[in-house]
PDB file of C-alpha atoms in Angstrom:
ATOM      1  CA  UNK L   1       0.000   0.000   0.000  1.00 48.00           C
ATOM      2  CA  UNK L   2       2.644   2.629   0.888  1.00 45.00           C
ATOM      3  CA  UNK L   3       4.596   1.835  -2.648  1.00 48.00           C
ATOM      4  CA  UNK L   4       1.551   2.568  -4.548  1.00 54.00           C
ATOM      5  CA  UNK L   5       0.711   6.026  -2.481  1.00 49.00           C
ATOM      6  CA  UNK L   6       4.084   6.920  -2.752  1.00 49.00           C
ATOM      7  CA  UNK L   7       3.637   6.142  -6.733  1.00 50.00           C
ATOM      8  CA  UNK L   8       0.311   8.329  -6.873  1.00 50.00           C
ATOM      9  CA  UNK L   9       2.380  11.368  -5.378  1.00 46.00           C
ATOM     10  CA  UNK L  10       5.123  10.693  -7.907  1.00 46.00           C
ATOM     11  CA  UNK L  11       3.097  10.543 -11.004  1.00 49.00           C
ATOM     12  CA  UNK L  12       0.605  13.716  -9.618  1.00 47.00           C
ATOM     13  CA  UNK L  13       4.107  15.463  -9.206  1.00 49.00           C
ATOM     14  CA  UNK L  14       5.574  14.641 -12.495  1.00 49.00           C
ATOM     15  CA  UNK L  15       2.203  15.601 -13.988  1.00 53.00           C
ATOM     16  CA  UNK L  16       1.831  18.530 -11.889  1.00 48.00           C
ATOM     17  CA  UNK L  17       5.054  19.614 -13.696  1.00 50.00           C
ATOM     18  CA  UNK L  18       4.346  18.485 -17.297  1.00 51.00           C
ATOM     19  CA  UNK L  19       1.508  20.810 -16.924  1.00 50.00           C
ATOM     20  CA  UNK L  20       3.088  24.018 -15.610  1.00 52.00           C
ATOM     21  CA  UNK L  21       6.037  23.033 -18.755  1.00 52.00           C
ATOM     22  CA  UNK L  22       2.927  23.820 -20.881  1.00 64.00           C
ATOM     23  CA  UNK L  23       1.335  26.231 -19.520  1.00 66.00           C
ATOM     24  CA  UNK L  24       0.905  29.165 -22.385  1.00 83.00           C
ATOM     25  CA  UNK L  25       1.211  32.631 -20.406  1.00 91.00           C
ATOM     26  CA  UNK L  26       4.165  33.303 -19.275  1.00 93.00           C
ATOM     27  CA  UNK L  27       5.040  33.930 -14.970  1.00 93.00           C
ATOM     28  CA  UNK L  28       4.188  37.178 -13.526  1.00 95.00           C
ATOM     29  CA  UNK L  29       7.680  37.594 -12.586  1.00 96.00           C
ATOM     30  CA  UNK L  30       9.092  37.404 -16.206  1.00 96.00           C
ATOM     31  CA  UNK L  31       6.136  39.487 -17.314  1.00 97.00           C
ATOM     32  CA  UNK L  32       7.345  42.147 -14.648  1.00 97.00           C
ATOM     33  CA  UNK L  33      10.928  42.234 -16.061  1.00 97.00           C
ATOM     34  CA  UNK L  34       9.377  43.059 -19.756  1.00 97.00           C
ATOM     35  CA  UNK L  35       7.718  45.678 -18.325  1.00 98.00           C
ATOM     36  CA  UNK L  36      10.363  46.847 -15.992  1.00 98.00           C
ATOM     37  CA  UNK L  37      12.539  46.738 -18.764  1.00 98.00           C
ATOM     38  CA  UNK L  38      10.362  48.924 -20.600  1.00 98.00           C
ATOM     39  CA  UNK L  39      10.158  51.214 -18.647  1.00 98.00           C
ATOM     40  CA  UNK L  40      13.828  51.820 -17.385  1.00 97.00           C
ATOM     41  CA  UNK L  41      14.019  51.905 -21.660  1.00 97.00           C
ATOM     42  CA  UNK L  42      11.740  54.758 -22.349  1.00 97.00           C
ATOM     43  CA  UNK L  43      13.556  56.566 -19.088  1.00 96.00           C
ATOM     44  CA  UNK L  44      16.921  55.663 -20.796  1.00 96.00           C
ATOM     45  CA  UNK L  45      15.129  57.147 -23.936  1.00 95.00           C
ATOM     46  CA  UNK L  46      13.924  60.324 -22.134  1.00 95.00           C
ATOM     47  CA  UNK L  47      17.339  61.661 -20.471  1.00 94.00           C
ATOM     48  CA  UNK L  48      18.895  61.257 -24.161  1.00 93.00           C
ATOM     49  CA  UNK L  49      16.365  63.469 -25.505  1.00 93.00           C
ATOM     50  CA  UNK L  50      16.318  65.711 -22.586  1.00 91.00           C
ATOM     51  CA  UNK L  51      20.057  66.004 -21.648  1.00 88.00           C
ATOM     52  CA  UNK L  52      22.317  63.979 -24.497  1.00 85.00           C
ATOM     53  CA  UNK L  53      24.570  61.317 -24.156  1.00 84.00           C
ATOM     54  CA  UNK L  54      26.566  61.807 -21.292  1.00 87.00           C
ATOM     55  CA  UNK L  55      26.550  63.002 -17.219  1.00 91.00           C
ATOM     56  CA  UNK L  56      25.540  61.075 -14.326  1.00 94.00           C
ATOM     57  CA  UNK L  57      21.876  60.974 -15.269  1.00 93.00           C
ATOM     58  CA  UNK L  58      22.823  59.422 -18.453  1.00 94.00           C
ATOM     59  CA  UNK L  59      25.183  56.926 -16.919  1.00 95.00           C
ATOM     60  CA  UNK L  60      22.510  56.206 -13.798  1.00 95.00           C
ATOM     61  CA  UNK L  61      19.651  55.435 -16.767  1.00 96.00           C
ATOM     62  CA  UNK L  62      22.071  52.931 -18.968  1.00 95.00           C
ATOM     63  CA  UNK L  63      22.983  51.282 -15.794  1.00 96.00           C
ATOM     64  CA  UNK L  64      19.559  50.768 -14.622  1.00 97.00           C
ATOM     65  CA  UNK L  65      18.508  50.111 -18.394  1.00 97.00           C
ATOM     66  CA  UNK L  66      21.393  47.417 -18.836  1.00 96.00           C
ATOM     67  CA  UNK L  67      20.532  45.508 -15.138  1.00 97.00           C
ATOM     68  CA  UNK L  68      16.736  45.450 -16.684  1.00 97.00           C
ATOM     69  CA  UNK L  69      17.503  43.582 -19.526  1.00 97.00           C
ATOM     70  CA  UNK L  70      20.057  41.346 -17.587  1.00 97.00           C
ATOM     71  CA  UNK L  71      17.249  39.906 -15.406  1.00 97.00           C
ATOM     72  CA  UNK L  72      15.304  38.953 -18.251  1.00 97.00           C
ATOM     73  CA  UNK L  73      17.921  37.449 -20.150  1.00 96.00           C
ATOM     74  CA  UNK L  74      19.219  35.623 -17.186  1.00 96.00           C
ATOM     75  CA  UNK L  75      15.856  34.219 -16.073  1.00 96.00           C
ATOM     76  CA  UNK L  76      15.126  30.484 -16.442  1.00 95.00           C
ATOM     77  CA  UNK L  77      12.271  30.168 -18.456  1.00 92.00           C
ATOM     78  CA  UNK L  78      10.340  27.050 -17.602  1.00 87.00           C
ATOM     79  CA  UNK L  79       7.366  27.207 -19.101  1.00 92.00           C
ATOM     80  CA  UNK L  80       6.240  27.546 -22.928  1.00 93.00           C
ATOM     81  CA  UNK L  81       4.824  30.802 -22.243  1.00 95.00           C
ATOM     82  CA  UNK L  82       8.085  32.036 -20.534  1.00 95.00           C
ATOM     83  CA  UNK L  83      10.091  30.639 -22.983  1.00 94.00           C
ATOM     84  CA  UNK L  84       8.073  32.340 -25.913  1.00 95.00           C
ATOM     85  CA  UNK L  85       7.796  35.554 -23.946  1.00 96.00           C
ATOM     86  CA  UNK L  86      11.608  35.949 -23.042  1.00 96.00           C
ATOM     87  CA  UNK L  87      12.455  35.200 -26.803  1.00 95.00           C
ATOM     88  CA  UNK L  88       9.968  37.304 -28.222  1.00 96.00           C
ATOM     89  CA  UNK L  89      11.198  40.405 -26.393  1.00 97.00           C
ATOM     90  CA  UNK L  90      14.801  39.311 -26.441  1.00 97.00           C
ATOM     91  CA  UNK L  91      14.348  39.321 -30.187  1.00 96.00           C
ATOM     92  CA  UNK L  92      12.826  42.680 -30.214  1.00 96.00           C
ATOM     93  CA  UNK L  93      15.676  44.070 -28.335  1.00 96.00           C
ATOM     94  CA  UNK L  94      17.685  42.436 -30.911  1.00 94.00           C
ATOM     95  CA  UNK L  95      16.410  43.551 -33.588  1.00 95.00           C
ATOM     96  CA  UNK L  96      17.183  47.193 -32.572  1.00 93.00           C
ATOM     97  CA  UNK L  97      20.701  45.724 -32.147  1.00 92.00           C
ATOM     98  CA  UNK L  98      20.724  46.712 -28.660  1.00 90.00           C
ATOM     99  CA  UNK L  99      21.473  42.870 -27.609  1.00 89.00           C
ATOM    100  CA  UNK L 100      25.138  42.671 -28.551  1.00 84.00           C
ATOM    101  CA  UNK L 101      27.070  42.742 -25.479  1.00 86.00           C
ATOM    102  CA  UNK L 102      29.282  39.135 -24.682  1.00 92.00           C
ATOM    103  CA  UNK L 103      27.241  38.862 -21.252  1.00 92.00           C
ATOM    104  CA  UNK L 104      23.564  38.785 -22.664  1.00 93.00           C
ATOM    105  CA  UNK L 105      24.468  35.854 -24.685  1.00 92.00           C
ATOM    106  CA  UNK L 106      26.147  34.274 -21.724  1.00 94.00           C
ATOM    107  CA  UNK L 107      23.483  35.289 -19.459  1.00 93.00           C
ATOM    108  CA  UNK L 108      20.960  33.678 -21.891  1.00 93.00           C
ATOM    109  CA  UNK L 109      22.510  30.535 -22.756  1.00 92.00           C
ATOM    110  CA  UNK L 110      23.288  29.863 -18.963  1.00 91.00           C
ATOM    111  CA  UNK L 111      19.580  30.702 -18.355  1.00 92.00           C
ATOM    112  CA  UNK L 112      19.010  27.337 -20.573  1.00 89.00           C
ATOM    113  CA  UNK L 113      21.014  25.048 -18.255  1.00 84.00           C
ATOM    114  CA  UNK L 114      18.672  22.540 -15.852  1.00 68.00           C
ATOM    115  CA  UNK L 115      19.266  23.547 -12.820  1.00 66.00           C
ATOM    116  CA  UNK L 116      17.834  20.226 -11.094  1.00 58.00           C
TER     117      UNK L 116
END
């Protein structure tokens, strides 16, 4: 009797988990790094217009625009709807070649690794 509970919790675990693999909307979490991302963006966007390229503000708003994108590209999407999510916006981002730098590539690809 005790294998075959302990089998039940196994299999509602493992399916437990095969569902959450599939599940099609992405976490709240990564959906708060797009948008935090965003945001620190259009800020980053706003002190070029307002004051140029250079100065503390300037340097303050790449810094906090650079850490945004390195938590999304570092986050371990687990889920289809992460995974589709994070590479949707990553490609975005690449597409206005803004993804170039050696650690967003590293970041991503050790984002990939099982962790388990």
């Amino acid at each position: 009797m005790l294998l075959q509970s302990g089998g039940a919790v196994v299999a509602t675990t493992a399916e437990a988990m095969a569902f959450n693999a599939r599940r099609r909307e992405p976490d709240a979490e990564l959906t708060g790094l797009i948008e935090a991302h965003k945001s620190s963006y259009a800020a980053l966007r706003k002190t070029v217009d307002q004051i140029g390229g250079s100065g503390v503000v300037f340097n303050n708003a790449c810094r906090t625009e650079e850490n945004a994108l390195m938590a999304i590209c570092v986050y371990p999407a687990a889920t289809e709807g992460d995974r589709c999510a994070k590479a949707s916006y990553l490609l975005e981002i690449e597409a206005r070649g803004e993804l170039d730098l050696e650690q967003h590539m590293q970041a991503i690809l050790h984002s990939m690794m099982w962790k388990g």
